[in-house]
């Protein structure tokens, strides 16, 4: 596997307080990589070091093969950054922001116009593109910032809490956008979030971060699988009989009954749904419905930290 | 090449900002006019000011041009603090251009804004009864550019040390106002008590005002070449110092 970002014991201390504690991350090329953690976990601090605006106290990292301490300029050329806090100028138009960015990053003037049109198309600002940014909604500002980060065709797009404070609809559209971008272009996306759902839907790999440490990192599916607790929810015509028989099956760890629903706690539920249905049929029990639920990342976070993400940090 | 383009881009943004805040341009022309018309006429009527056609009003005219540049340039430089608060500075600092380029671009942009104001004031010379010739006009523009670059550098220097606009009033009271009052904009700098005299000559704006007065009125306390050299050295020094500080303190600027 080729990694486009690698950190080596990267650490940031503010006086005695360790905001990022000796982290080793490996971000595969062309993936969407998420850093998930509660407020104050150190996500922004980590990202700031990767985009060279904050020096690590110790350790280092490479981005696109360049060392963030020794070659900050090459790192900056390789990345597009969307900061957590807004970084737009109210008195410029959307298009002017894109033009400015293109020339700051040395996009050749022949392709500049085309790139800007391309990005404007993508972020769908419409007529607003030529109005002052102060007239934009929060979602439009965010889309502009993301679009701006793409103008120079970076290898890595870094998004710090891209959907914070946006309504669900805008959030979904940004997810869709990031997803398509990652599929269409040769681009790696590194993003931070404290929304479980966002990490789950968007990311190929997720690192869970808490109190400056990476607790674990894997694909969302594997992280959840580690919990070994899928839930199969089944409705049958003879519930009592089903429970009685099902207790003999050793792949079922626990059985709960909630009204007419029976919940079976299992590992790797996707392989077992068919088996459960067959088992019911063999026992002449009719299955009305069956449903498989994986645990969500929230459960993963709880397992590792003992708190929910909202209370964490 | 890339650096030049970066400097140009920063300059362009700074200039757009200046032009789009129309109220700022308006106040920056009205304020000096008030000084000239009210203060100049008022004080001019009680003191005898021989030797200069147009009297006291004409005498302070170059000084008021200097004052306008001072306020505009220093505060535009300090506006980096606002850029930082609104987060826009991050977009610039994370771009692959060197910190000195950012400083040069800013200083040139600020100088452009000051120049616009200076030119408007030069066109208003008839208000105070000063004769404007093309030569005086061009020479004044050259001086205005030099003076404003130095003062922009000073503003940027202050900004690299100041965290928030809370320091704004301090800057006003301890730097900008003393610089204005000591510059000889409002009084001749010859024959002052020695402590005041020394303070006057420590003020870089004194040399700018004196050079402008020499060019516009043919009247100055120092030889023109000398005051011009001091103005130029001041510009080089503040720009180099702020370029250095922006590179050194880039972390704190975030
Ligand atoms: N300049 C600073 N000086 C001192 N402490 C800081 C500074 N910046 C951040 N911290 C501390 O470092 C820790 C990590 O902050 P960071 O902003 O990286 O968190 P985060 O994971 O991005 O949180 P959020 O989800 O709220 O954005 C916090 O406890 C914060 O208080
Ligand atoms: Mg953050």
Short mmCIF file of N, CA, C and O in Angstrom, two decimals, chain B residues 27-100:
data_model
loop_
_atom_site.label_atom_id
_atom_site.label_comp_id
_atom_site.label_asym_id
_atom_site.label_seq_id
_atom_site.Cartn_x
_atom_site.Cartn_y
_atom_site.Cartn_z
N UNK B 27 -13.90 59.46 4.23
CA UNK B 27 -13.42 60.07 5.48
C UNK B 27 -11.97 60.49 5.37
O UNK B 27 -11.56 61.49 5.93
N UNK B 28 -11.21 59.70 4.59
CA UNK B 28 -9.79 60.01 4.54
C UNK B 28 -9.53 61.27 3.72
O UNK B 28 -8.42 61.78 3.72
N UNK B 29 -10.53 61.74 2.99
CA UNK B 29 -10.36 63.02 2.30
C UNK B 29 -11.00 64.14 3.10
O UNK B 29 -10.50 65.25 3.17
N UNK B 30 -12.13 63.82 3.74
CA UNK B 30 -12.84 64.85 4.49
C UNK B 30 -12.02 65.28 5.71
O UNK B 30 -11.90 66.48 6.00
N UNK B 31 -11.43 64.30 6.42
CA UNK B 31 -10.67 64.65 7.62
C UNK B 31 -9.55 65.68 7.33
O UNK B 31 -9.50 66.70 7.99
N UNK B 32 -8.70 65.42 6.33
CA UNK B 32 -7.67 66.44 6.07
C UNK B 32 -8.25 67.79 5.66
O UNK B 32 -7.70 68.83 6.02
N UNK B 33 -9.38 67.73 4.93
CA UNK B 33 -9.99 69.01 4.54
C UNK B 33 -10.43 69.80 5.77
O UNK B 33 -10.28 71.02 5.83
N UNK B 34 -10.97 69.08 6.75
CA UNK B 34 -11.39 69.76 7.98
C UNK B 34 -10.19 70.39 8.67
O UNK B 34 -10.25 71.52 9.15
N UNK B 35 -9.11 69.66 8.71
CA UNK B 35 -7.90 70.20 9.31
C UNK B 35 -7.47 71.48 8.60
O UNK B 35 -7.19 72.51 9.22
N UNK B 36 -7.42 71.37 7.28
CA UNK B 36 -6.92 72.51 6.51
C UNK B 36 -7.85 73.71 6.65
O UNK B 36 -7.42 74.83 6.92
N UNK B 37 -9.15 73.45 6.46
CA UNK B 37 -10.08 74.57 6.40
C UNK B 37 -10.37 75.15 7.78
O UNK B 37 -10.43 76.37 7.95
N UNK B 38 -10.59 74.29 8.77
CA UNK B 38 -10.96 74.82 10.08
C UNK B 38 -9.73 75.16 10.91
O UNK B 38 -9.51 76.29 11.30
N UNK B 39 -8.88 74.12 11.12
CA UNK B 39 -7.70 74.36 11.96
C UNK B 39 -6.76 75.37 11.29
O UNK B 39 -6.30 76.34 11.90
N UNK B 40 -6.51 75.13 10.00
CA UNK B 40 -5.58 75.99 9.26
C UNK B 40 -6.07 77.42 9.21
O UNK B 40 -5.30 78.36 9.49
N UNK B 41 -7.33 77.62 8.88
CA UNK B 41 -7.86 78.98 8.79
C UNK B 41 -7.94 79.61 10.18
O UNK B 41 -7.56 80.77 10.38
N UNK B 42 -8.42 78.82 11.14
CA UNK B 42 -8.60 79.34 12.50
C UNK B 42 -7.29 79.80 13.11
O UNK B 42 -7.13 80.96 13.50
N UNK B 43 -6.32 78.89 13.14
CA UNK B 43 -5.05 79.26 13.76
C UNK B 43 -4.30 80.27 12.89
O UNK B 43 -3.64 81.18 13.40
N UNK B 44 -4.46 80.11 11.58
CA UNK B 44 -3.80 81.01 10.64
C UNK B 44 -4.21 82.45 10.82
O UNK B 44 -3.43 83.36 10.54
N UNK B 45 -5.43 82.65 11.34
CA UNK B 45 -5.91 84.03 11.47
C UNK B 45 -5.36 84.71 12.72
O UNK B 45 -5.42 85.92 12.83
N UNK B 46 -4.83 83.95 13.67
CA UNK B 46 -4.29 84.59 14.87
C UNK B 46 -2.76 84.63 14.89
O UNK B 46 -2.17 85.32 15.69
N UNK B 47 -2.12 83.80 14.05
CA UNK B 47 -0.66 83.89 14.05
C UNK B 47 -0.19 84.45 12.72
O UNK B 47 -0.75 84.17 11.67
N UNK B 48 0.87 85.20 12.84
CA UNK B 48 1.46 85.80 11.66
C UNK B 48 2.42 84.77 11.06
O UNK B 48 3.27 84.24 11.75
N UNK B 49 2.25 84.45 9.80
CA UNK B 49 3.09 83.41 9.22
C UNK B 49 3.67 83.92 7.92
O UNK B 49 3.20 83.65 6.84
N UNK B 50 4.72 84.68 8.08
CA UNK B 50 5.28 85.31 6.90
C UNK B 50 6.10 84.36 6.05
O UNK B 50 6.41 83.24 6.46
N UNK B 51 6.45 84.75 4.90
CA UNK B 51 7.41 84.00 4.08
C UNK B 51 6.78 82.97 3.17
O UNK B 51 7.38 82.58 2.18
N UNK B 52 5.59 82.50 3.50
CA UNK B 52 4.98 81.49 2.65
C UNK B 52 3.69 82.05 2.05
O UNK B 52 2.80 82.48 2.80
N UNK B 53 3.61 82.06 0.75
CA UNK B 53 2.33 82.51 0.17
C UNK B 53 1.22 81.55 0.58
O UNK B 53 1.42 80.34 0.53
N UNK B 54 0.10 82.07 1.01
CA UNK B 54 -0.97 81.20 1.47
C UNK B 54 -0.95 81.07 2.99
O UNK B 54 -1.89 80.57 3.58
N UNK B 55 0.17 81.49 3.63
CA UNK B 55 0.23 81.54 5.09
C UNK B 55 0.20 80.18 5.76
O UNK B 55 0.68 79.18 5.20
N UNK B 56 -0.36 80.17 6.97
CA UNK B 56 -0.33 78.96 7.80
C UNK B 56 -1.03 77.77 7.14
O UNK B 56 -0.55 76.64 7.21
N UNK B 57 -2.15 78.04 6.50
CA UNK B 57 -2.89 76.97 5.82
C UNK B 57 -1.99 76.25 4.82
O UNK B 57 -1.97 75.02 4.73
N UNK B 58 -1.25 77.02 4.06
CA UNK B 58 -0.34 76.43 3.07
C UNK B 58 0.79 75.69 3.79
O UNK B 58 1.20 74.61 3.37
N UNK B 59 1.24 76.27 4.90
CA UNK B 59 2.33 75.65 5.64
C UNK B 59 1.97 74.24 6.11
O UNK B 59 2.76 73.30 6.02
N UNK B 60 0.74 74.09 6.63
CA UNK B 60 0.39 72.75 7.15
C UNK B 60 -0.08 71.80 6.04
O UNK B 60 -0.24 70.59 6.29
N UNK B 61 -0.29 72.30 4.84
CA UNK B 61 -0.78 71.43 3.77
C UNK B 61 0.09 70.18 3.55
O UNK B 61 -0.44 69.05 3.60
N UNK B 62 1.41 70.32 3.40
CA UNK B 62 2.21 69.09 3.27
C UNK B 62 2.14 68.22 4.53
O UNK B 62 2.16 66.99 4.45
N UNK B 63 2.04 68.90 5.68
CA UNK B 63 1.93 68.16 6.93
C UNK B 63 0.66 67.34 7.00
O UNK B 63 0.66 66.20 7.49
N UNK B 64 -0.42 67.90 6.49
CA UNK B 64 -1.69 67.17 6.52
C UNK B 64 -1.68 66.01 5.52
O UNK B 64 -2.24 64.95 5.77
N UNK B 65 -0.98 66.20 4.41
CA UNK B 65 -0.80 65.05 3.49
C UNK B 65 -0.05 63.95 4.23
O UNK B 65 -0.43 62.77 4.19
N UNK B 66 1.00 64.34 4.94
CA UNK B 66 1.76 63.36 5.72
C UNK B 66 0.89 62.68 6.76
O UNK B 66 0.95 61.46 6.94
N UNK B 67 0.04 63.45 7.41
CA UNK B 67 -0.85 62.89 8.43
C UNK B 67 -1.79 61.86 7.83
O UNK B 67 -2.00 60.77 8.37
N UNK B 68 -2.35 62.19 6.66
CA UNK B 68 -3.29 61.28 6.00
C UNK B 68 -2.60 59.96 5.66
O UNK B 68 -3.14 58.88 5.91
N UNK B 69 -1.40 60.07 5.12
CA UNK B 69 -0.66 58.84 4.79
C UNK B 69 -0.37 58.05 6.06
O UNK B 69 -0.49 56.83 6.10
N UNK B 70 0.01 58.77 7.10
CA UNK B 70 0.34 58.12 8.37
C UNK B 70 -0.83 57.27 8.87
O UNK B 70 -0.67 56.08 9.15
N UNK B 71 -2.00 57.88 8.95
CA UNK B 71 -3.15 57.16 9.49
C UNK B 71 -3.53 55.99 8.59
O UNK B 71 -3.72 54.87 9.07
N UNK B 72 -3.62 56.25 7.30
CA UNK B 72 -4.03 55.19 6.37
C UNK B 72 -3.04 54.03 6.39
O UNK B 72 -3.42 52.87 6.55
N UNK B 73 -1.77 54.36 6.27
CA UNK B 73 -0.77 53.30 6.09
C UNK B 73 -0.60 52.49 7.38
O UNK B 73 -0.60 51.26 7.35
N UNK B 74 -0.50 53.17 8.51
CA UNK B 74 -0.29 52.41 9.75
C UNK B 74 -1.51 51.53 10.03
O UNK B 74 -1.37 50.34 10.32
N UNK B 75 -2.70 52.09 9.87
CA UNK B 75 -3.87 51.28 10.20
C UNK B 75 -4.12 50.18 9.19
O UNK B 75 -4.62 49.12 9.56
N UNK B 76 -3.78 50.40 7.94
CA UNK B 76 -3.91 49.30 6.98
C UNK B 76 -2.93 48.19 7.32
O UNK B 76 -3.24 47.01 7.18
N UNK B 77 -1.75 48.58 7.77
CA UNK B 77 -0.78 47.57 8.18
C UNK B 77 -1.30 46.78 9.37
O UNK B 77 -1.26 45.56 9.41
N UNK B 78 -1.84 47.52 10.32
CA UNK B 78 -2.36 46.87 11.52
C UNK B 78 -3.57 45.98 11.17
O UNK B 78 -3.89 45.04 11.89
N UNK B 79 -4.22 46.27 10.03
CA UNK B 79 -5.41 45.48 9.67
C UNK B 79 -5.09 44.01 9.45
O UNK B 79 -6.01 43.19 9.34
N UNK B 80 -3.82 43.67 9.41
CA UNK B 80 -3.46 42.25 9.38
C UNK B 80 -4.09 41.54 10.58
O UNK B 80 -4.47 40.38 10.52
N UNK B 81 -4.21 42.27 11.68
CA UNK B 81 -4.84 41.70 12.87
C UNK B 81 -6.28 41.31 12.58
O UNK B 81 -6.76 40.26 13.01
N UNK B 82 -6.96 42.15 11.80
CA UNK B 82 -8.35 41.84 11.45
C UNK B 82 -8.39 40.62 10.53
O UNK B 82 -9.21 39.72 10.70
N UNK B 83 -7.47 40.59 9.58
CA UNK B 83 -7.38 39.41 8.71
C UNK B 83 -7.19 38.15 9.52
O UNK B 83 -7.72 37.10 9.21
N UNK B 84 -6.41 38.30 10.58
CA UNK B 84 -6.17 37.13 11.42
C UNK B 84 -7.44 36.74 12.15
O UNK B 84 -7.79 35.58 12.22
N UNK B 85 -8.13 37.74 12.68
CA UNK B 85 -9.35 37.43 13.43
C UNK B 85 -10.41 36.79 12.54
O UNK B 85 -11.12 35.90 12.95
N UNK B 86 -10.50 37.27 11.28
CA UNK B 86 -11.49 36.70 10.37
C UNK B 86 -10.98 35.45 9.68
O UNK B 86 -11.69 34.86 8.87
N UNK B 87 -9.76 35.07 10.00
CA UNK B 87 -9.25 33.80 9.48
C UNK B 87 -8.66 33.87 8.09
O UNK B 87 -8.08 32.91 7.63
N UNK B 88 -8.82 35.02 7.43
CA UNK B 88 -8.35 35.07 6.04
C UNK B 88 -6.84 34.96 5.95
O UNK B 88 -6.31 34.47 4.95
N UNK B 89 -6.16 35.39 6.99
CA UNK B 89 -4.70 35.33 6.98
C UNK B 89 -4.19 33.90 6.80
O UNK B 89 -3.15 33.67 6.21
N UNK B 90 -4.97 32.94 7.33
CA UNK B 90 -4.56 31.53 7.20
C UNK B 90 -4.48 31.12 5.74
O UNK B 90 -3.56 30.42 5.35
N UNK B 91 -5.47 31.54 4.98
CA UNK B 91 -5.49 31.20 3.56
C UNK B 91 -4.22 31.71 2.88
O UNK B 91 -3.66 31.04 2.02
N UNK B 92 -3.77 32.89 3.29
CA UNK B 92 -2.57 33.44 2.68
C UNK B 92 -1.32 32.75 3.20
O UNK B 92 -0.41 32.42 2.45
N UNK B 93 -1.31 32.49 4.51
CA UNK B 93 -0.09 31.92 5.10
C UNK B 93 0.13 30.46 4.71
O UNK B 93 1.24 29.96 4.77
N UNK B 94 -0.95 29.77 4.33
CA UNK B 94 -0.79 28.36 3.98
C UNK B 94 -0.47 28.20 2.49
O UNK B 94 -0.21 27.12 2.00
N UNK B 95 -0.46 29.32 1.77
CA UNK B 95 -0.12 29.27 0.34
C UNK B 95 1.40 29.13 0.18
O UNK B 95 2.15 29.54 1.05
N UNK B 96 1.82 28.52 -0.94
CA UNK B 96 3.26 28.30 -1.11
C UNK B 96 4.01 29.55 -1.57
O UNK B 96 4.63 29.55 -2.61
N UNK B 97 3.91 30.63 -0.82
CA UNK B 97 4.74 31.80 -1.10
C UNK B 97 5.46 32.19 0.18
O UNK B 97 5.00 31.89 1.27
N UNK B 98 6.59 32.90 0.01
CA UNK B 98 7.39 33.21 1.19
C UNK B 98 6.75 34.35 1.98
O UNK B 98 5.97 35.13 1.45
N UNK B 99 7.06 34.39 3.26
CA UNK B 99 6.52 35.44 4.12
C UNK B 99 6.94 36.84 3.67
O UNK B 99 6.14 37.76 3.68
N UNK B 100 8.23 37.03 3.28
CA UNK B 100 8.58 38.37 2.77
C UNK B 100 7.71 38.80 1.59
O UNK B 100 7.33 39.96 1.51
#
